[in-house]
mmCIF file of C-alpha atoms in Angstrom:
data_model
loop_
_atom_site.group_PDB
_atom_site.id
_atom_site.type_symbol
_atom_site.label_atom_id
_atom_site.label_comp_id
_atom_site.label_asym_id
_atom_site.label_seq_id
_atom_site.Cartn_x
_atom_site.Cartn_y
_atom_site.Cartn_z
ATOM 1 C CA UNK A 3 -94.366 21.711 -161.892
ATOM 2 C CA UNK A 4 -96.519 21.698 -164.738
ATOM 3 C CA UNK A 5 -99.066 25.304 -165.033
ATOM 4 C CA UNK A 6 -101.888 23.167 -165.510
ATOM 5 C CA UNK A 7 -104.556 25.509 -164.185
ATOM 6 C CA UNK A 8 -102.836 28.802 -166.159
ATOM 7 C CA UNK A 9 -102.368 26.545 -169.699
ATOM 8 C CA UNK A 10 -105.881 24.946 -169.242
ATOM 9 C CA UNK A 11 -107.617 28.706 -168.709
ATOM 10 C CA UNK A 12 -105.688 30.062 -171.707
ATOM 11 C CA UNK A 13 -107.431 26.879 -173.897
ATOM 12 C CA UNK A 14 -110.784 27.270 -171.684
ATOM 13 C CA UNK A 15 -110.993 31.032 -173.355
ATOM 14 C CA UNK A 16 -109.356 30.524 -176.288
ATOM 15 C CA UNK A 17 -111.952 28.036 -177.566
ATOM 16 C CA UNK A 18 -114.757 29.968 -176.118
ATOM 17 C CA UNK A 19 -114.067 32.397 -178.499
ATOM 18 C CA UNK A 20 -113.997 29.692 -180.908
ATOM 19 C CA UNK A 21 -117.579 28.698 -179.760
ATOM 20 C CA UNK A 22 -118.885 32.038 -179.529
ATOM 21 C CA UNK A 23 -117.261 33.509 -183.145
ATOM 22 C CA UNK A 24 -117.574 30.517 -185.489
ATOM 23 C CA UNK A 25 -121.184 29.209 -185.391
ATOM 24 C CA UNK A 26 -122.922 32.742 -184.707
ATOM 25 C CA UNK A 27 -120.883 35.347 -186.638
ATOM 26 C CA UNK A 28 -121.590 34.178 -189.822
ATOM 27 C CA UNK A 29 -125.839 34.607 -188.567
ATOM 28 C CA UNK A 30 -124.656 37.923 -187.069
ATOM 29 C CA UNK A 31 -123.137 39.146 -190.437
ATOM 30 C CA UNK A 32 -126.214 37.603 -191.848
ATOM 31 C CA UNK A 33 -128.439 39.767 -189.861
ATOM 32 C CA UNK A 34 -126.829 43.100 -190.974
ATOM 33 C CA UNK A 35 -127.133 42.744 -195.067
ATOM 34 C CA UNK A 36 -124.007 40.291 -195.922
ATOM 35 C CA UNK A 37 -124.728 38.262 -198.834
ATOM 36 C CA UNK A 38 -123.361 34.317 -198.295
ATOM 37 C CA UNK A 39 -120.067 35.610 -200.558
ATOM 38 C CA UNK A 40 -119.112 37.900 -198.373
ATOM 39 C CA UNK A 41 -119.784 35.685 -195.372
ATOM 40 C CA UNK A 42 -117.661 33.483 -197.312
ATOM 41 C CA UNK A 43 -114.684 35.737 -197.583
ATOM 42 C CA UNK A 44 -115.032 37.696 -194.053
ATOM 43 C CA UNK A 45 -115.025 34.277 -192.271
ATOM 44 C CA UNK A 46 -112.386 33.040 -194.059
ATOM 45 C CA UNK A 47 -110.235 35.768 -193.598
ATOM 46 C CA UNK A 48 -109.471 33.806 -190.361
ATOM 47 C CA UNK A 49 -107.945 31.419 -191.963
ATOM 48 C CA UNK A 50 -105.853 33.369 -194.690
ATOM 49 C CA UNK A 51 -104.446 34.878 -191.447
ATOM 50 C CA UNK A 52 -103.800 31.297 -190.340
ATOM 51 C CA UNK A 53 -101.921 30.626 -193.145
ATOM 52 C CA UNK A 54 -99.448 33.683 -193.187
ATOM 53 C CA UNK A 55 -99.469 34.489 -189.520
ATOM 54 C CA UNK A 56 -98.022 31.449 -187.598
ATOM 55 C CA UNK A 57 -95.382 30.754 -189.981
ATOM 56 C CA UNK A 58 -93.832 34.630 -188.862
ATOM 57 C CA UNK A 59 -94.703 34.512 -185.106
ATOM 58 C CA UNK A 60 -92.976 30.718 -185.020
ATOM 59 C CA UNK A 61 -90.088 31.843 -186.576
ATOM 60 C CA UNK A 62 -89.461 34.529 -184.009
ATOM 61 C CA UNK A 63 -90.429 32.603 -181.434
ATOM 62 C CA UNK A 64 -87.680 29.535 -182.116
ATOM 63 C CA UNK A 65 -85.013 32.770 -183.126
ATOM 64 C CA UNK A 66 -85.148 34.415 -180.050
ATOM 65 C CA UNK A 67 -86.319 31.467 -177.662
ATOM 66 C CA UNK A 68 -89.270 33.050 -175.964
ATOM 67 C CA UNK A 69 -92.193 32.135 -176.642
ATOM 68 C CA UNK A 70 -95.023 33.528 -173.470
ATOM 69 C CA UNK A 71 -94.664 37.383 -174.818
ATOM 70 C CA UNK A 72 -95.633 37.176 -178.441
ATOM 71 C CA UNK A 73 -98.744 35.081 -176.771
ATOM 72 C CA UNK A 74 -99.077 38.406 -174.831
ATOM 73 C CA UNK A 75 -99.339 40.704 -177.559
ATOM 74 C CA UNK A 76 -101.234 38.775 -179.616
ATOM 75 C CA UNK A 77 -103.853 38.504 -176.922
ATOM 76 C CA UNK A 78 -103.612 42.537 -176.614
ATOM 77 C CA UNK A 79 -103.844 43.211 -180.226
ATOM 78 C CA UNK A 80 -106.893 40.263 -180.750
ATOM 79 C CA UNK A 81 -109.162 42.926 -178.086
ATOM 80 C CA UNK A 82 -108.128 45.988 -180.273
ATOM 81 C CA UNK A 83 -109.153 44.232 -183.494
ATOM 82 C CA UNK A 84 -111.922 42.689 -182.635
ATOM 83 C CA UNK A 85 -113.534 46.202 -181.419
ATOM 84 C CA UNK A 86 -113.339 47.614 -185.136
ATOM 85 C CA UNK A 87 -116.675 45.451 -184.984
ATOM 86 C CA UNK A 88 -118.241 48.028 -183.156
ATOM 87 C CA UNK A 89 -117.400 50.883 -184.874
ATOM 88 C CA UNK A 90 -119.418 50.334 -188.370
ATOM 89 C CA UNK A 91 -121.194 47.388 -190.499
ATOM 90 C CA UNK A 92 -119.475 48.695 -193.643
ATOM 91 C CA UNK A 93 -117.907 45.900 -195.464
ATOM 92 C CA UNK A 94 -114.873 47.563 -195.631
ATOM 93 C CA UNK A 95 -114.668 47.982 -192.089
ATOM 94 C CA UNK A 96 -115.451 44.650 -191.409
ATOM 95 C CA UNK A 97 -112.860 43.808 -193.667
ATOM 96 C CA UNK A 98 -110.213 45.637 -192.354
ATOM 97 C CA UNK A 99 -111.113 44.409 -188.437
ATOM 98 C CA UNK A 100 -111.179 40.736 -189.204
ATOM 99 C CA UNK A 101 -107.736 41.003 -191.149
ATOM 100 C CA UNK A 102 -106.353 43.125 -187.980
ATOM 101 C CA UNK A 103 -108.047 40.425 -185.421
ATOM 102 C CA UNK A 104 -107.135 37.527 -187.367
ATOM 103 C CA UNK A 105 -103.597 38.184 -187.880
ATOM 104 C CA UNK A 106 -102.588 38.276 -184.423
ATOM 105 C CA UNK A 107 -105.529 36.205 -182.845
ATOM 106 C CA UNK A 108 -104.110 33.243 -185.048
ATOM 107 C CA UNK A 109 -100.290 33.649 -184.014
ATOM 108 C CA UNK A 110 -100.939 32.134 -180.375
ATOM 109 C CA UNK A 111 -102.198 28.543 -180.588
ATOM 110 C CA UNK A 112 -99.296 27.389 -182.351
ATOM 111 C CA UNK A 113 -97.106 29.315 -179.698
ATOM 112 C CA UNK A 114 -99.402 28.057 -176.677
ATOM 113 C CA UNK A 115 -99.427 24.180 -177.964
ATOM 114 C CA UNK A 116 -95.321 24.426 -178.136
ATOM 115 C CA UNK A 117 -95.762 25.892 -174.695
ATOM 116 C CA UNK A 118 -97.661 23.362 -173.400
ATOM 117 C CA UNK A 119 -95.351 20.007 -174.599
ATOM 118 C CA UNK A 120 -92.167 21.818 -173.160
ATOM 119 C CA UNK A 121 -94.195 22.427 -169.446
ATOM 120 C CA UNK A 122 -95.491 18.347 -169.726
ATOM 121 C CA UNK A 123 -91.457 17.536 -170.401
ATOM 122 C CA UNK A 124 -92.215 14.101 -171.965
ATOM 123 C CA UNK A 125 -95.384 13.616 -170.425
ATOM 124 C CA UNK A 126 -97.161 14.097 -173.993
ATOM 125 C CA UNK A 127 -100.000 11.398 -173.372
ATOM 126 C CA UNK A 128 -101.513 14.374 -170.449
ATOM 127 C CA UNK A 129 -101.962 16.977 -173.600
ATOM 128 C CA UNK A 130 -105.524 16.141 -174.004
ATOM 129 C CA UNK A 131 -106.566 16.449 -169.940
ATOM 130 C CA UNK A 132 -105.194 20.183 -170.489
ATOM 131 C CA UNK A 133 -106.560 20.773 -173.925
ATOM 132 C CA UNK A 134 -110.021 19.609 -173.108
ATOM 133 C CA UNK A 135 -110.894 22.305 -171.285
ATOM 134 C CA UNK A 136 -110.680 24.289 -174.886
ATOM 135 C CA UNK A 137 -113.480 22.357 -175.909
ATOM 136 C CA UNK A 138 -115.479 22.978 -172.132
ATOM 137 C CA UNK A 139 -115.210 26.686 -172.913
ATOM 138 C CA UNK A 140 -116.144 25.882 -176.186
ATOM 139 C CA UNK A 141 -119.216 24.016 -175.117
ATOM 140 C CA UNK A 142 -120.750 26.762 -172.922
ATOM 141 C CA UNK A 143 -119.992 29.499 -175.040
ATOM 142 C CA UNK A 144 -121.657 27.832 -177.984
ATOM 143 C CA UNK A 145 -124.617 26.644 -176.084
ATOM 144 C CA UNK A 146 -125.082 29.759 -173.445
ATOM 145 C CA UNK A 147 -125.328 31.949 -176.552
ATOM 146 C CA UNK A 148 -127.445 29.709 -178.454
ATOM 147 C CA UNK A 149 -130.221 30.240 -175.414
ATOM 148 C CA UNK A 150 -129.147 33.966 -175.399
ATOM 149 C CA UNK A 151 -129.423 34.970 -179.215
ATOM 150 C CA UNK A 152 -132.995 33.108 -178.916
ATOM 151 C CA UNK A 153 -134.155 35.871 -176.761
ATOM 152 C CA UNK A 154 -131.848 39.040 -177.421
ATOM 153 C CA UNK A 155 -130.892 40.787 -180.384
ATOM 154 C CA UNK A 156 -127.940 39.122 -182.577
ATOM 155 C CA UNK A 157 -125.570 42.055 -181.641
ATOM 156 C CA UNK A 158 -125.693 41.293 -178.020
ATOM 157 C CA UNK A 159 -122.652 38.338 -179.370
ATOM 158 C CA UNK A 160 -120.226 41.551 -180.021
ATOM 159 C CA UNK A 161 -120.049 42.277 -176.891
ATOM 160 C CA UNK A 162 -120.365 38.605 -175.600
ATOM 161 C CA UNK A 163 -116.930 37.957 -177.479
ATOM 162 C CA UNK A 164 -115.018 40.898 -176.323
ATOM 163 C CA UNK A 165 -115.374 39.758 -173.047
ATOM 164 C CA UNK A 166 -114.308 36.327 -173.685
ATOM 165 C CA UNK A 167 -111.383 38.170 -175.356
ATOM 166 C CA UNK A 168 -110.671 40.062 -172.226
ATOM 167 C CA UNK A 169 -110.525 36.678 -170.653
ATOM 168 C CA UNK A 170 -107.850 35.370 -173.272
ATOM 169 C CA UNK A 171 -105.617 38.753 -172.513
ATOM 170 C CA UNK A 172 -105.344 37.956 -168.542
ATOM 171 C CA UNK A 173 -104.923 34.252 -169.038
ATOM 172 C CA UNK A 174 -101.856 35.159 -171.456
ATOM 173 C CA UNK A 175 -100.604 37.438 -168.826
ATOM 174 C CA UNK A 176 -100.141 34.171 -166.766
ATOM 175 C CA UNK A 177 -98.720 31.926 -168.822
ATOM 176 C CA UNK A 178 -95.139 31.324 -167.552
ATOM 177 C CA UNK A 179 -92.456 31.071 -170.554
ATOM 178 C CA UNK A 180 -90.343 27.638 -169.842
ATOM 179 C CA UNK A 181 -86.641 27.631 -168.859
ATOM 180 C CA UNK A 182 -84.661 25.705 -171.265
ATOM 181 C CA UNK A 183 -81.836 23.501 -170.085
ATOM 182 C CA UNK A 184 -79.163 23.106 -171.214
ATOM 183 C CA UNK A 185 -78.407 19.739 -173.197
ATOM 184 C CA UNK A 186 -76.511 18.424 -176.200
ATOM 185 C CA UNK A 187 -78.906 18.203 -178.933
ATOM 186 C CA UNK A 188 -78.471 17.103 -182.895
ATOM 187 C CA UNK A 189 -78.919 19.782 -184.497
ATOM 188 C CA UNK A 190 -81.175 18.603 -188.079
ATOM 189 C CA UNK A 191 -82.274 21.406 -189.755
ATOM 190 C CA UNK A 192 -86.010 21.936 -190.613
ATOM 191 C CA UNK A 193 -85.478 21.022 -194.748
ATOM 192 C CA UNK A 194 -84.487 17.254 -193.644
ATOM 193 C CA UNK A 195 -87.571 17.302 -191.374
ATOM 194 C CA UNK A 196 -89.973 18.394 -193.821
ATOM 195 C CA UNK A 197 -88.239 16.124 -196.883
ATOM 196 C CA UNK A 198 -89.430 12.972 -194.601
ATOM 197 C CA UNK A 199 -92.397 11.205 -196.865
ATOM 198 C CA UNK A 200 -94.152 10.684 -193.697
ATOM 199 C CA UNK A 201 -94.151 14.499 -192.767
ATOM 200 C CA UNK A 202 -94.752 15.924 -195.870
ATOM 201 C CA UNK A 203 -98.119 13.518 -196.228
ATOM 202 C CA UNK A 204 -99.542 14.038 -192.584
ATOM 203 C CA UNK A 205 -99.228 18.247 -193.348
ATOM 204 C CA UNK A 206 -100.882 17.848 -197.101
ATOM 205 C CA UNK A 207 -103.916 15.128 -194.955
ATOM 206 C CA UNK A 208 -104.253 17.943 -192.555
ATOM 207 C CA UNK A 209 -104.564 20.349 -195.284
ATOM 208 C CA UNK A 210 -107.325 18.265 -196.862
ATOM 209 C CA UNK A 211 -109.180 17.564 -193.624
ATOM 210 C CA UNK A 212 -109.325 21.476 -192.747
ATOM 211 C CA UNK A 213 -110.901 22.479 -196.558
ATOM 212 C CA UNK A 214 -113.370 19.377 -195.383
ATOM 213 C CA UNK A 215 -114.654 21.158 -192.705
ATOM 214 C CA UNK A 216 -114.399 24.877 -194.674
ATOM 215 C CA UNK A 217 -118.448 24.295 -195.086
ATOM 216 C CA UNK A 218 -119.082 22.895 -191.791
ATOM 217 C CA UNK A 219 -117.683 25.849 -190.422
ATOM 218 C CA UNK A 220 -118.678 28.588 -192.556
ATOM 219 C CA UNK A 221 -122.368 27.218 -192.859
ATOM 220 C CA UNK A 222 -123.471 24.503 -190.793
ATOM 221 C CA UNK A 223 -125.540 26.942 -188.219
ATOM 222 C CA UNK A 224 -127.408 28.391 -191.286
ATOM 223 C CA UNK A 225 -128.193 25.063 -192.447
ATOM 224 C CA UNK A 226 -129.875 24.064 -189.643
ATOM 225 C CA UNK A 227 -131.279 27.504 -189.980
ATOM 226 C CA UNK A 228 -132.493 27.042 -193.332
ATOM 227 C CA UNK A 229 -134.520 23.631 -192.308
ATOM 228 C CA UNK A 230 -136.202 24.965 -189.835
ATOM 229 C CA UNK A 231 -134.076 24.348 -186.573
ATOM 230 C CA UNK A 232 -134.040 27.290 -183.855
ATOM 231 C CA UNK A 233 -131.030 29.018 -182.853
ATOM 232 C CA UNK A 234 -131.040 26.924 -179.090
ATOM 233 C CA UNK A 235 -130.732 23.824 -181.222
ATOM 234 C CA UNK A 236 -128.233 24.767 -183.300
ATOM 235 C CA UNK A 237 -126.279 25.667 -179.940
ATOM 236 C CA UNK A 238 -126.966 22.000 -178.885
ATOM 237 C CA UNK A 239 -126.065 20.398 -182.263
ATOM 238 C CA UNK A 240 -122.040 22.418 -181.838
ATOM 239 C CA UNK A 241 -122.149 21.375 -178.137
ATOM 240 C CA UNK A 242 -122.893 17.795 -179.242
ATOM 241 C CA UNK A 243 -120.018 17.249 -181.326
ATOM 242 C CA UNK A 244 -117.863 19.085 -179.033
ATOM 243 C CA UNK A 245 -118.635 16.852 -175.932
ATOM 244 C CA UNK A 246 -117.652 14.012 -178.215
ATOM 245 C CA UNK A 247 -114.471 15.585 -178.826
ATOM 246 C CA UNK A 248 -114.296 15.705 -174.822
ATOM 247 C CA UNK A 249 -114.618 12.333 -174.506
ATOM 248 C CA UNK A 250 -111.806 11.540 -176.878
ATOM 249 C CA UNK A 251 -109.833 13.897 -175.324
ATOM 250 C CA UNK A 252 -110.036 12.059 -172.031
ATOM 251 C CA UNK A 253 -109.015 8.771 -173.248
ATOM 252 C CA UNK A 254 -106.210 10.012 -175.740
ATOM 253 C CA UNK A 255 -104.123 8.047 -172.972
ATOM 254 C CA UNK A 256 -106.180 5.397 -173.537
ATOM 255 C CA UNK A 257 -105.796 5.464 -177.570
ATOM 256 C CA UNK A 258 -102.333 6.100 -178.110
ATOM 257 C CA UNK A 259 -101.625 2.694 -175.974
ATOM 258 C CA UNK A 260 -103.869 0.987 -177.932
ATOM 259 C CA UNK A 261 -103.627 2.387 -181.844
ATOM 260 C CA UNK A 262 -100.743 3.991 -183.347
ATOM 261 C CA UNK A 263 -100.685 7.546 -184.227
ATOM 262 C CA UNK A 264 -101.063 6.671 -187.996
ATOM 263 C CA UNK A 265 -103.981 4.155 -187.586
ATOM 264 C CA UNK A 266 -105.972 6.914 -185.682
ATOM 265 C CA UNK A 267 -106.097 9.720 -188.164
ATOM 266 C CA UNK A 268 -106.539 7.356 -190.915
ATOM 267 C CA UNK A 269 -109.840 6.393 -188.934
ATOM 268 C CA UNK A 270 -110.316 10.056 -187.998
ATOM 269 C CA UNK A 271 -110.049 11.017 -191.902
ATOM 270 C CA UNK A 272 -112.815 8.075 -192.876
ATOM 271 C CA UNK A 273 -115.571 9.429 -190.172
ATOM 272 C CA UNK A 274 -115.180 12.678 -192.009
ATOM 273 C CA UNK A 275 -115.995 11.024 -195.689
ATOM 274 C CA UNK A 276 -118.946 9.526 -193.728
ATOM 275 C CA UNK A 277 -119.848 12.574 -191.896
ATOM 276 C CA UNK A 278 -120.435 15.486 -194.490
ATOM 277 C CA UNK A 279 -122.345 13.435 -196.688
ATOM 278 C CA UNK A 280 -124.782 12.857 -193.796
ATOM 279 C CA UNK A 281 -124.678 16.460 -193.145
ATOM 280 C CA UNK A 282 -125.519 17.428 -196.650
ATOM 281 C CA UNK A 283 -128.158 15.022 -197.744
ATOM 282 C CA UNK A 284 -129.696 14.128 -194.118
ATOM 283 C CA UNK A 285 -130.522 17.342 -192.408
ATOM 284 C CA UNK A 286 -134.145 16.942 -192.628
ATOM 285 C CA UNK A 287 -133.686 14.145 -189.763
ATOM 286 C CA UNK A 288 -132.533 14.887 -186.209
ATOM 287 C CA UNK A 289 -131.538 11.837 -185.777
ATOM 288 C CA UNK A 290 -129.188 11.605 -188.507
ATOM 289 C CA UNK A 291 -127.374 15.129 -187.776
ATOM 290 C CA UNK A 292 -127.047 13.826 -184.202
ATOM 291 C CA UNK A 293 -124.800 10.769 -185.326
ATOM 292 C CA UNK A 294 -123.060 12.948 -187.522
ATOM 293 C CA UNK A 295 -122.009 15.246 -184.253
ATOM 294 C CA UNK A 296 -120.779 12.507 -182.855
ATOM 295 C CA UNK A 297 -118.523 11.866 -185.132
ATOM 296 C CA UNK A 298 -116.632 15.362 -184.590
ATOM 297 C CA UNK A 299 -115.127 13.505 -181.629
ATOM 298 C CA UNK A 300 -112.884 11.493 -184.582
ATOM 299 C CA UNK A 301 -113.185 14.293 -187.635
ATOM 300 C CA UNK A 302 -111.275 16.805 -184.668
ATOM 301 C CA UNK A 303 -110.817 15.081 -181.335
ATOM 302 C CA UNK A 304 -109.176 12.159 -182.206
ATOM 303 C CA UNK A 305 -107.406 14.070 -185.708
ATOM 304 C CA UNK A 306 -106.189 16.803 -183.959
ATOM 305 C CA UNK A 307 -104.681 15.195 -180.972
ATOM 306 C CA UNK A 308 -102.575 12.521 -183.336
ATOM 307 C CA UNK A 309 -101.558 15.716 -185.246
ATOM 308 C CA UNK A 310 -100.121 17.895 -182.893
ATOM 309 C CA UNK A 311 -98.431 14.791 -181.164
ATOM 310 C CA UNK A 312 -96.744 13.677 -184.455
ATOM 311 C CA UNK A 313 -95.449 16.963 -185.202
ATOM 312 C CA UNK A 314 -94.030 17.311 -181.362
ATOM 313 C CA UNK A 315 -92.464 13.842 -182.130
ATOM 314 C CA UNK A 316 -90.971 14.666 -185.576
ATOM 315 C CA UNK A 317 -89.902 18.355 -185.222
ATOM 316 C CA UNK A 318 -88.310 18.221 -182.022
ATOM 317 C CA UNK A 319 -87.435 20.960 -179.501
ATOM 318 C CA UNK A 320 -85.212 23.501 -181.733
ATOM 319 C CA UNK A 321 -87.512 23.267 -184.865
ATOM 320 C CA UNK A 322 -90.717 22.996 -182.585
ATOM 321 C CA UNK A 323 -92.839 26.206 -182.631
ATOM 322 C CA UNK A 324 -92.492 25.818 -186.960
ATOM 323 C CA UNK A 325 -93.643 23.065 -186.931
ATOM 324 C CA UNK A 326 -97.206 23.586 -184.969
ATOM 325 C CA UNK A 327 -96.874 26.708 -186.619
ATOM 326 C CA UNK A 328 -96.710 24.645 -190.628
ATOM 327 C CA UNK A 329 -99.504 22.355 -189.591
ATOM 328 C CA UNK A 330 -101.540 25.234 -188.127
ATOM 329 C CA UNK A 331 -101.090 27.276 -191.494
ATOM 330 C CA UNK A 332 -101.492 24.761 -193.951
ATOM 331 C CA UNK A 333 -104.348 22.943 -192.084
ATOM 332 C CA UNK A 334 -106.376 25.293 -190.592
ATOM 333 C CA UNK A 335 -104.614 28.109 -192.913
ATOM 334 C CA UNK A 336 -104.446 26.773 -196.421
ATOM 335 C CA UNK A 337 -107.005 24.422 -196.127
ATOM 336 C CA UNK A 338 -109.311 26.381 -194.216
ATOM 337 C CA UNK A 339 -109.066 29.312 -196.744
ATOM 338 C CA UNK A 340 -109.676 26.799 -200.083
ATOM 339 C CA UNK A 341 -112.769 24.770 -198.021
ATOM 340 C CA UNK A 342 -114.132 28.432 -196.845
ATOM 341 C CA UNK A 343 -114.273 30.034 -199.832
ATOM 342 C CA UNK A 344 -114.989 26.949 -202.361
ATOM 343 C CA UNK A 345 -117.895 26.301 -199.849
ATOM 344 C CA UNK A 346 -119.206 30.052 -200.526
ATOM 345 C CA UNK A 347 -119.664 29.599 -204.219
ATOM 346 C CA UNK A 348 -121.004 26.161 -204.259
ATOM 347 C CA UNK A 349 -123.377 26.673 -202.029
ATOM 348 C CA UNK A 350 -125.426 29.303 -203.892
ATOM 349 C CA UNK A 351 -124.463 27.381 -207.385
ATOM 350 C CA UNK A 352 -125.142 23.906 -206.545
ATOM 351 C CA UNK A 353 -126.421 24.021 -202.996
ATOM 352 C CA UNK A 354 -125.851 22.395 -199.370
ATOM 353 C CA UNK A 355 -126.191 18.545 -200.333
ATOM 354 C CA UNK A 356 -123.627 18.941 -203.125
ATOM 355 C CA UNK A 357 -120.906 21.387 -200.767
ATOM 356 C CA UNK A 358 -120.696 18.696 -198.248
ATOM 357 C CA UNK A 359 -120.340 16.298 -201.017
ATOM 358 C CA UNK A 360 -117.632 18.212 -202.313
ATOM 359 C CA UNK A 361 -116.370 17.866 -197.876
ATOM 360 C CA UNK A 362 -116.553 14.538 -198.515
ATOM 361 C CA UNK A 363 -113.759 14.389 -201.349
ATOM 362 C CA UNK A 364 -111.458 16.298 -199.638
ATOM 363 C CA UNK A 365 -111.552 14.280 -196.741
ATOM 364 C CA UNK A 366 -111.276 10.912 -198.879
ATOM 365 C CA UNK A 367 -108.496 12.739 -200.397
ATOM 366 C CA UNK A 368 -106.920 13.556 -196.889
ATOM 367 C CA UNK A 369 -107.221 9.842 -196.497
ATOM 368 C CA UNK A 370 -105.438 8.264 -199.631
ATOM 369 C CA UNK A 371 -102.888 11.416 -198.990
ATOM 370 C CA UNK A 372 -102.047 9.479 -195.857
ATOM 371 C CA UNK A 373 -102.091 6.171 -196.200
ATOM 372 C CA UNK A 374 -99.771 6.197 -199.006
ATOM 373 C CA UNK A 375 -97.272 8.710 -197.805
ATOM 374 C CA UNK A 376 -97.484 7.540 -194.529
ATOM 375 C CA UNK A 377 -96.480 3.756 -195.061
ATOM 376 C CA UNK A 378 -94.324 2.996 -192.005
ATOM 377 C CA UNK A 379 -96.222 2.573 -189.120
ATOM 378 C CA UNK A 380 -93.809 2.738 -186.209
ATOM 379 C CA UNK A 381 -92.331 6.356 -187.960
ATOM 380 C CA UNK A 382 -93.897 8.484 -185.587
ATOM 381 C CA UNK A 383 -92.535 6.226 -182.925
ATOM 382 C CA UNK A 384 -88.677 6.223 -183.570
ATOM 383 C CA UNK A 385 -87.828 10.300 -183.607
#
């Protein structure tokens, strides 16, 4: 039987943190003295962990074959990090907890999305009805504390978070690890994989689409900030574009009968051209930052979904937690760490019209990455 209440509370905390950390940290750092540099680099220190930690934790979990109790100790070691925060606003100690948090914080997705396709057994096309309830915890974390930080001091999200970590550490107690059966398999080794022209362009897209977003993520909530929207808005804007996301999630049955797997993040990689540039030059109109949430239901529902289900398809069971683990550190990683920072500096040189301009071309990039790499349709089909 598939653990579908135990995997979907794992993602139901796991994105709360996401919801609670991402669009209200940066305001919190903000709030004590941090200039928008050394937002830059704290907040992308997530992501530099993202690049070097997966890689490590994946490789030990496909060695030894167990993948639930580095999840485990990752959750255990996330709490201890994370409570550096309370100790001192130094920028050194700041420093020195987000490195600590990040590192192990970012080893269990990969591990937990490897878990998840060996409970479903085949059944790949239920992934989003479990991984939507990320994006529910995301939804009221983002919007409870939006009402919360309107009313309270900014600190109160310290402690907010460490109890949503304390959430992530029992859920990971839970997971169960999956019993492997025994079966003849081909063995191909993980060089052959990764020398495939289709693989090699879906991981350098997904590079490209995560330093689009480096701004969005970094910035957006002190953007709206900046023209004059109030913290419960901003809450609402996040929780927008995540319910879109829901909604995709829902009918990734749906999609993948109707579009292949290449056609979708090639549409998912054109909403993003159109999306930052609407974020950059139109936030003086509600009306068009509510159209460009909307589109975060294609620029990271409908991307990340395709992703994840590509790389179960082409790295198959021995090779499997390396290969979420490669798109998780050069996606969110690599390309997380070049949009974050790049975003940092541009914004105080040139501004916030001209940073998600500068989105824009990576995602257009991400885009002409793809569709000539990726030239055979069916290729995601026939592994």
């Amino acid at each position: 039987m598939i653990p579908y209440w135990r995997l979907s509370g794992y993602y139901f905390f796991y994105f709360a943190f996401v919801g609670a950390f991402s669009p209200y940290f940066g305001l919190y750092l903000q709030s004590i003295g941090s200039s928008a540099a050394e937002i830059a680099v704290l907040m992308s220190l997530m992501s530099v962990m993202r690049t070097l930690a997966p890689t490590l934790w994946g490789w030990l979990a496909d060695r030894f074959g167990t993948r639930a109790p580095i999840v485990r100790l990752s959750a255990v070691l996330s709490v201890l990090g994370f409570s550096g925060f309370l100790l001192s606003n130094t920028h050194g100690v700041l420093f020195v907890s987000m490195a600590f948090l990040a590192f192990f914080w970012s080893a269990a997705l990969p591990l937990v999305e490897t878990l998840t396709f060996a409970h479903l057994q085949g059944q790949a096309s239920r992934y989003g009805s479990i991984r939507v309830w990320g994006s529910v915890g995301f939804v009221l974390a983002v919007l409870g504390l939006g009402y919360l930080l309107d009313e309270m001091p900014i600190r109160n999200l310290l402690w907010v978070t460490l109890g949503i970590l304390a959430g992530i550490l029992l859920c990971a107690m839970v997971i169960p690890e999956v019993r492997k059966a025994r079966e003849n398999v081909v063995m191909v080794s993980l060089g052959s994989i990764l020398r495939r022209p289709e693989v090699r362009a879906l991981l350098t897209a997904c590079f490209f689409m995560s330093a689009a977003h480096g701004a969005l993520y970094v910035f957006y909530s002190l953007h709206l900030v900046a023209h004059g929207y109030s913290k419960t808005l901003v809450g609402w804007m996040w929780t927008l574009g995540v319910l879109a996301e829901i909604l995709v999630f829902m009918g990734m049955p749906q999609l993948l009968r109707a579009y292949s797997l290449r056609n979708l993040l090639l549409f998912s990689f054109a909403a993003a051209v159109l999306r930052f540039v609407m974020i950059g030059w139109g936030a003086d109109s509600l009306v068009i930052l509510v159209l460009a949430q909307l589109l975060h239901g294609a620029t990271f529902g409908s991307y990340h979904a395709a992703a994840v289900a590509a790389v179960n398809r082409w790295f198959g069971a021995q090779h499997q937690a390396r290969g979420q683990a490669l798109y998780g550190s050069i996606s969110f990683g690599a390309g997380g760490v070049v949009g974050g920072l790049i975003s940092g500096y541009t914004w105080e040189l040139v501004g916030a019209g001209w940073t998600y301009t500068l989105a824009s071309v990576f995602a257009l990039m991400g885009f002409v990455t793809l569709s000539r790499g990726w030239r055979d349709r069916f290729a995601a089909e026939i592994v």
